[in-house]
CSV table of C-alpha atoms in Angstrom, one decimal:
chain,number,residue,atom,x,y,z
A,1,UNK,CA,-33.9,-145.5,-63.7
A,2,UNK,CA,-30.7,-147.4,-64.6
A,3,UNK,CA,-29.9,-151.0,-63.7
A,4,UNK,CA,-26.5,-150.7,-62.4
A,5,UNK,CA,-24.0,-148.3,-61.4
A,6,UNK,CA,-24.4,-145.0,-58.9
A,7,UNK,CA,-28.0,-144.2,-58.1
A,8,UNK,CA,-29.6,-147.3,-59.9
A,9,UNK,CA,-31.6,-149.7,-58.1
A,10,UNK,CA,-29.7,-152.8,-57.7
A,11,UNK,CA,-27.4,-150.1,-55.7
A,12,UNK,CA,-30.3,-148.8,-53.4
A,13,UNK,CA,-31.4,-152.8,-53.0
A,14,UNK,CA,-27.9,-153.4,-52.0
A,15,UNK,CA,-27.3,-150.8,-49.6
A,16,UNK,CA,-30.4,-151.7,-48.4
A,17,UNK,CA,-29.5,-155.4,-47.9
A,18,UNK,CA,-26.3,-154.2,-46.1
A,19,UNK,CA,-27.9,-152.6,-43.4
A,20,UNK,CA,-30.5,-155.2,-42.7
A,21,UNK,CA,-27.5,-157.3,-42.7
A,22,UNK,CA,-25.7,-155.4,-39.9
A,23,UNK,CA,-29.2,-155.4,-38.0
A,24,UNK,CA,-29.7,-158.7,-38.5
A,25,UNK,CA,-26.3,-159.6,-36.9
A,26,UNK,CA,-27.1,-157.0,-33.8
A,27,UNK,CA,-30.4,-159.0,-33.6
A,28,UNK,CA,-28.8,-162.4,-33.6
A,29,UNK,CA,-26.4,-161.0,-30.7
A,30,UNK,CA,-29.0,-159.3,-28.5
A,31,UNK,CA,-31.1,-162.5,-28.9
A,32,UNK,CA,-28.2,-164.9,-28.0
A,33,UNK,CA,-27.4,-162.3,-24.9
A,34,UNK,CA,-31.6,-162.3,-23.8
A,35,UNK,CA,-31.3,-166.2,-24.7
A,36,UNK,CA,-28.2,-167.0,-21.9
A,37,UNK,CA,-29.3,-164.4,-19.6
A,38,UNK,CA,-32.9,-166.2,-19.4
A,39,UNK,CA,-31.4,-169.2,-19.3
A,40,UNK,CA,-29.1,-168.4,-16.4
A,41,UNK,CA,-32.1,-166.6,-14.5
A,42,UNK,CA,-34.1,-169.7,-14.5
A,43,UNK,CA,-31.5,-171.7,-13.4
A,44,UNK,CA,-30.7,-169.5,-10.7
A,45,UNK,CA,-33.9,-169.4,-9.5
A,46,UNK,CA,-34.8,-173.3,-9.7
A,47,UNK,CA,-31.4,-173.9,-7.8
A,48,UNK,CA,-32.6,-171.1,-4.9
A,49,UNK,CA,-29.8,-168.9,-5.2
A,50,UNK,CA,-32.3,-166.6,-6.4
A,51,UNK,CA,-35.3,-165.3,-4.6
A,52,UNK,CA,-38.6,-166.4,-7.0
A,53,UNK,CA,-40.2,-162.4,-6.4
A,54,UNK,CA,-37.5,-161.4,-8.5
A,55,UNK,CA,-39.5,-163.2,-11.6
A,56,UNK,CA,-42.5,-160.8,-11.0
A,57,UNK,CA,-42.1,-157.5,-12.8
A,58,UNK,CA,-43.8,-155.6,-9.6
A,59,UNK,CA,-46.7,-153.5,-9.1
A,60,UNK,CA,-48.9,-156.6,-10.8
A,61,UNK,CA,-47.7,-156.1,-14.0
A,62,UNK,CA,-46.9,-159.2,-15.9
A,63,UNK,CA,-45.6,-159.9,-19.5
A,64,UNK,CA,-48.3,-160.5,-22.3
A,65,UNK,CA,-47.9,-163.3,-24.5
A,66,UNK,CA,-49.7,-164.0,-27.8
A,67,UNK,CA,-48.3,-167.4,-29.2
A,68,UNK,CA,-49.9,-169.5,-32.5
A,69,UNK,CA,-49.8,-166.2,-34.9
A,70,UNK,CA,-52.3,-164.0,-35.2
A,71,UNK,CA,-55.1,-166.3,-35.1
A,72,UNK,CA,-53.7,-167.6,-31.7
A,73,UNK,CA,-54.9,-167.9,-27.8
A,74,UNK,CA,-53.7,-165.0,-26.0
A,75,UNK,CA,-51.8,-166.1,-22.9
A,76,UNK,CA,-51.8,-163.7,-19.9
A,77,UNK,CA,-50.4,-163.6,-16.9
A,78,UNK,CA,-46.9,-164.9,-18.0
A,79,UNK,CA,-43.9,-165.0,-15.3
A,80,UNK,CA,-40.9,-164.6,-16.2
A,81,UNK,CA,-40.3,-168.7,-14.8
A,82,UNK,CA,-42.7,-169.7,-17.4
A,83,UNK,CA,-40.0,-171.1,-18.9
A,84,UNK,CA,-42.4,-173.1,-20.9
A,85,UNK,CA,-43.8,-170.6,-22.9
A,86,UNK,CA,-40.5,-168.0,-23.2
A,87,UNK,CA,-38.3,-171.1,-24.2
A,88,UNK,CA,-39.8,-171.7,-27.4
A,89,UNK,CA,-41.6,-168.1,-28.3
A,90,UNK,CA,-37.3,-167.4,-28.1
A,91,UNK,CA,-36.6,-170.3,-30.2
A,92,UNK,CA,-39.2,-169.0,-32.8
A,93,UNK,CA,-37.8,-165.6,-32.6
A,94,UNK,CA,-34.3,-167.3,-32.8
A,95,UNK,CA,-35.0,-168.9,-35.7
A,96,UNK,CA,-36.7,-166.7,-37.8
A,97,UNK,CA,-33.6,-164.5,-37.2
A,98,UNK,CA,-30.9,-166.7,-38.1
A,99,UNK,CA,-33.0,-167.6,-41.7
A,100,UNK,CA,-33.7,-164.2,-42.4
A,101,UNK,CA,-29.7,-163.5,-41.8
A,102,UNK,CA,-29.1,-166.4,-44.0
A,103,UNK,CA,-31.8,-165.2,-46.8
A,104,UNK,CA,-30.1,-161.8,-46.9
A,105,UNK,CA,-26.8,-162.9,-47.3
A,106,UNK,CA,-27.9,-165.1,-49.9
A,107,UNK,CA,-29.8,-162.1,-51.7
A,108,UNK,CA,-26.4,-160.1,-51.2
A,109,UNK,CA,-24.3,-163.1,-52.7
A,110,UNK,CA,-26.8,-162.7,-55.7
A,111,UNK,CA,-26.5,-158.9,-55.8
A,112,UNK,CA,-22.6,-159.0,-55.9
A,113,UNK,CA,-23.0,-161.3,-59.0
A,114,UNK,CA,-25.2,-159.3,-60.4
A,115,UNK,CA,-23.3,-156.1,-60.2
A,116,UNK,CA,-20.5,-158.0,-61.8
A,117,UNK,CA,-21.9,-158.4,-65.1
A,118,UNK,CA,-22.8,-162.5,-64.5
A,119,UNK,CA,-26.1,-163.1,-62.8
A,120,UNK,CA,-26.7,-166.6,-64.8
A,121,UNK,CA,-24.5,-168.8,-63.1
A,122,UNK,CA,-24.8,-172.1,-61.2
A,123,UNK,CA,-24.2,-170.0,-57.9
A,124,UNK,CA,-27.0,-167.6,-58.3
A,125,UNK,CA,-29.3,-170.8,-58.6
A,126,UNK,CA,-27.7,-172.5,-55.4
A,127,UNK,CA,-28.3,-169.2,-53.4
A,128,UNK,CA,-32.2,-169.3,-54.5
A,129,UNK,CA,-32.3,-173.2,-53.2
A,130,UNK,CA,-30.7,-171.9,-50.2
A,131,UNK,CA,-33.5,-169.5,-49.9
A,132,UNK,CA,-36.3,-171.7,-50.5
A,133,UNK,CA,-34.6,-174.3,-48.4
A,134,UNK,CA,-34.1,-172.0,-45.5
A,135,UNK,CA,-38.1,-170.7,-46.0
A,136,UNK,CA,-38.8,-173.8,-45.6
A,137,UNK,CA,-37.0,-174.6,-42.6
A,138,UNK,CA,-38.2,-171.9,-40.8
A,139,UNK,CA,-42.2,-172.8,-41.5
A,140,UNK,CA,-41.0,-176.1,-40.3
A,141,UNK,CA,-39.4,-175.5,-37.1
A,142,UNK,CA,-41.6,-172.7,-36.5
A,143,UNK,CA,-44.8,-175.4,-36.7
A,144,UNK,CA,-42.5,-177.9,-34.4
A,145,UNK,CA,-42.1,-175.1,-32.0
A,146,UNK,CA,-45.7,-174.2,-31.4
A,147,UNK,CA,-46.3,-177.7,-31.7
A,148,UNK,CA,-43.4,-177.8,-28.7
A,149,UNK,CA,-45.4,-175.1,-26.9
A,150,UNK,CA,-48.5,-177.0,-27.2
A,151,UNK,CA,-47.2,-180.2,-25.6
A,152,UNK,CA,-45.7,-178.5,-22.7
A,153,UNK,CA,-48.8,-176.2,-22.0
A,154,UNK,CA,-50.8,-179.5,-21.8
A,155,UNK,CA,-48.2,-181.0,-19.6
A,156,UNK,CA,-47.9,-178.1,-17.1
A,157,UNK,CA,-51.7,-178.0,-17.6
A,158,UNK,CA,-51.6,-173.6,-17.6
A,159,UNK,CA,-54.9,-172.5,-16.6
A,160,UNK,CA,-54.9,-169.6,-18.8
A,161,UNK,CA,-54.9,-171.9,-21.6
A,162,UNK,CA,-58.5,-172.9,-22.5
A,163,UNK,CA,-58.2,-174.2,-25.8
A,164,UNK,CA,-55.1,-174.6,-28.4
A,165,UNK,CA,-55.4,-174.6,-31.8
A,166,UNK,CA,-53.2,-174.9,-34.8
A,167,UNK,CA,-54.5,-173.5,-38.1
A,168,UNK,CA,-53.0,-172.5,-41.6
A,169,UNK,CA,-54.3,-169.2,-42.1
A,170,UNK,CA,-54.1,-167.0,-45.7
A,171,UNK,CA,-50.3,-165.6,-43.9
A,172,UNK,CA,-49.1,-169.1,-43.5
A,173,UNK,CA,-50.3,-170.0,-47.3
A,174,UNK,CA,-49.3,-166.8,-48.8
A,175,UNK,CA,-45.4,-168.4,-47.4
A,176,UNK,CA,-46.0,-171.6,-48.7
A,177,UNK,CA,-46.9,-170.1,-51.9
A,178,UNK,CA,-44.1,-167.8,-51.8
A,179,UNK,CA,-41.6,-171.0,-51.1
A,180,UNK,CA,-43.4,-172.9,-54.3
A,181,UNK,CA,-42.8,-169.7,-56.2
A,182,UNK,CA,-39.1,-169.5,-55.2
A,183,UNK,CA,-38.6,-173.5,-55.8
A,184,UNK,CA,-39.6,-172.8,-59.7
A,185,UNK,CA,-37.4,-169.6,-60.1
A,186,UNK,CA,-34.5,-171.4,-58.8
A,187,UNK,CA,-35.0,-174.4,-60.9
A,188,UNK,CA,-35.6,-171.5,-64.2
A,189,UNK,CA,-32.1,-170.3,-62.9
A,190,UNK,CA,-30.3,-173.3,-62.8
A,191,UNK,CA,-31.6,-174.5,-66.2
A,192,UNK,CA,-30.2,-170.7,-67.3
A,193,UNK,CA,-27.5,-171.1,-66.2
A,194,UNK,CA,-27.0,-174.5,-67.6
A,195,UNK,CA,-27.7,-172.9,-71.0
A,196,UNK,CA,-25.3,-170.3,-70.9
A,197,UNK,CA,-22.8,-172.9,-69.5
A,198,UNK,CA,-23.5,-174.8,-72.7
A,199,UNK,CA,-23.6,-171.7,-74.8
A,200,UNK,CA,-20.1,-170.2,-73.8
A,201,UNK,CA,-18.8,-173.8,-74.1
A,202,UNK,CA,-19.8,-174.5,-77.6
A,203,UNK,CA,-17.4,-173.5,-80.2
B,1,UNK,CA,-20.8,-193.8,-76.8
B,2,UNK,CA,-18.6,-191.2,-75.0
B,3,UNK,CA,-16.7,-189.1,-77.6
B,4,UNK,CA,-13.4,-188.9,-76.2
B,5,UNK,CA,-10.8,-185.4,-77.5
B,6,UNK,CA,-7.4,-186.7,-77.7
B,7,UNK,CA,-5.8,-183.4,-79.2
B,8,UNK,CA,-3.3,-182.7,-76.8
B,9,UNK,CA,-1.9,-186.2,-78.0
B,10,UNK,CA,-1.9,-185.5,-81.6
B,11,UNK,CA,-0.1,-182.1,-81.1
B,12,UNK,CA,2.6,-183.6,-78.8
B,13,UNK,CA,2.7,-186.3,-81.8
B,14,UNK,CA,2.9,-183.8,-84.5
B,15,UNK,CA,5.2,-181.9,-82.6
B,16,UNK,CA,2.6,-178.6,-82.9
B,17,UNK,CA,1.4,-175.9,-80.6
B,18,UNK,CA,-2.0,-175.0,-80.4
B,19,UNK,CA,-1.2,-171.8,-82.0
B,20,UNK,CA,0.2,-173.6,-85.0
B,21,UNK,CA,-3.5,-175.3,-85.2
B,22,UNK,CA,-5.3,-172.4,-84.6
B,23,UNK,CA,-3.6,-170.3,-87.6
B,24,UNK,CA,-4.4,-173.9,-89.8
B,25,UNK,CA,-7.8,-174.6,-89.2
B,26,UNK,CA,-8.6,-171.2,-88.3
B,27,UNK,CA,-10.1,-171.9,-85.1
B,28,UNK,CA,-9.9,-169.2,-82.3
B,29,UNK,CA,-7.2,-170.2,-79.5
B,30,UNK,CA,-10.0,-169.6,-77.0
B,31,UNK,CA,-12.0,-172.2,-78.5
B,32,UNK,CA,-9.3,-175.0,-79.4
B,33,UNK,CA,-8.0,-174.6,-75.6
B,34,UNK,CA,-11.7,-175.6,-74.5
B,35,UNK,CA,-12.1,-178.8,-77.1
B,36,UNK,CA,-8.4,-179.5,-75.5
B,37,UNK,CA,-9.0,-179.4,-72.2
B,38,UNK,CA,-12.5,-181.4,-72.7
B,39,UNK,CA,-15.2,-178.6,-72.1
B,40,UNK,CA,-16.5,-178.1,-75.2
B,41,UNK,CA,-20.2,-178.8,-74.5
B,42,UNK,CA,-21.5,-178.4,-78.8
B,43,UNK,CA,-19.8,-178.0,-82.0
B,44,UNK,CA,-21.2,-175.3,-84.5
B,45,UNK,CA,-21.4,-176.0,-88.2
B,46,UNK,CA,-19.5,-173.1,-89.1
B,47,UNK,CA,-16.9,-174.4,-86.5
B,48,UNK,CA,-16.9,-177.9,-88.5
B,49,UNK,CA,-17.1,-176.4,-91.9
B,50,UNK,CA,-16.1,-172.6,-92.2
B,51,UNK,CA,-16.2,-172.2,-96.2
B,52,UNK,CA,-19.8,-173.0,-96.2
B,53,UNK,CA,-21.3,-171.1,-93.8
């Protein structure tokens, strides 16, 4: 299978990268619309120009949380005034939206260079920092978050929390090895890039 | 020491364009442009010495 042109991969990874683009950006709307709406409903209600029995979803049913990953407490029994434990499982989901929008267009930025013919150049290297950067933002705010989550359950002392825990399981290392992986390539790139620089300015 | 290019002087001197010096020394105008303009990052011996190498 060719490199470039019609048909060759780097055109199928592009396309690809497109669309989870354009669904990223849907994402990041929907999210900002669930966000304000929520927002708005608790206020609402904790001013009383709402009645409280609209927050239950009827017939007993509640919403089921899992927070902490994987490895987490389940939380039943959610309302949707728990504002304590939607807040920040959006913020997460916020989050790890808006990097992944930002890793794609990266990857894209890269991928245009690419096609063009140039794909050792300072740029490219500054996307994959961006990357890594953004990777690690998102671990970061995502343990703050949790962290976040933590506090407040403690404060509004749930009962359906027994026990919180916070644990780096083989997911959350796999990341961090995946960051340490993409900190080395962009540094490789950069000093690449540096070469060719030098290369195309030596006469 | 910092090596400092000071070819646009000479020419403007010398009265000479860098096509005149590029048909002299026999230096591409590509390259001459970037020692003008202070780019050039190396020099190659054949650059330096063209009869020898």
């Amino acid at each position: 299978m060719k490199a470039l042109g019609k048909g060759s991969i780097a055109a199928i990874v592009e396309a690809g990268l497109g669309i989870t683009r354009i669904v990223l950006w849907a994402l990041i709307g929907l999210w900002a619309a669930a966000f304000l709406a929520y927002l708005a409903f608790v206020g609402l209600i904790s001013t009383g120009a709402l009645n409280p029995s609209l927050a239950e979803l009827g017939n007993g049913q509640n919403l089921h949380i899992r927070i902490l990953g994987s490895d987490g407490a389940a939380i039943d029994n959610v309302q949707w005034t728990d504002w304590h434990l939607i807040v920040p499982a959006l913020l997460i989901a916020g989050v790890g939206i808006g990097g992944a929008l930002i890793i794609v267009t990266q990857l894209r930025l890269m991928f245009l260079s690419f096609r063009s013919g140039e794909p050792f150049r300072r740029e490219n290297a500054n996307h994959l920092r961006v990357i890594w950067i953004t990777m690690v933002a998102i671990e970061l705010s995502r343990y703050v978050l949790m962290g976040l989550t933590a506090a407040l359950l403690y404060q509004v002392q749930d009962p359906s929390v027994s026990a919180i825990s916070l644990s780096l399981d083989g997911e959350r290392l796999s990341t961090w090895g995946s960051i340490l992986i993409l900190i080395v390539l962009a540094e490789v790139f950069r000093e690449g890039a540096r070469l060719k620089e030098e290369q195309e300015l030596t006469i | 020491m910092a090596i400092r290019v000071t070819l646009d002087r000479i020419l403007l001197e010398r009265r000479m364009s860098l096509t005149d010096l590029s048909e002299r020394v026999g230096v591409t105008l590509a390259n001459l442009s970037i020692l003008k303009t202070g780019k050039a990052k190396a020099i190659r011996f054949s650059t330096l010495n063209p009869a020898n190498c």
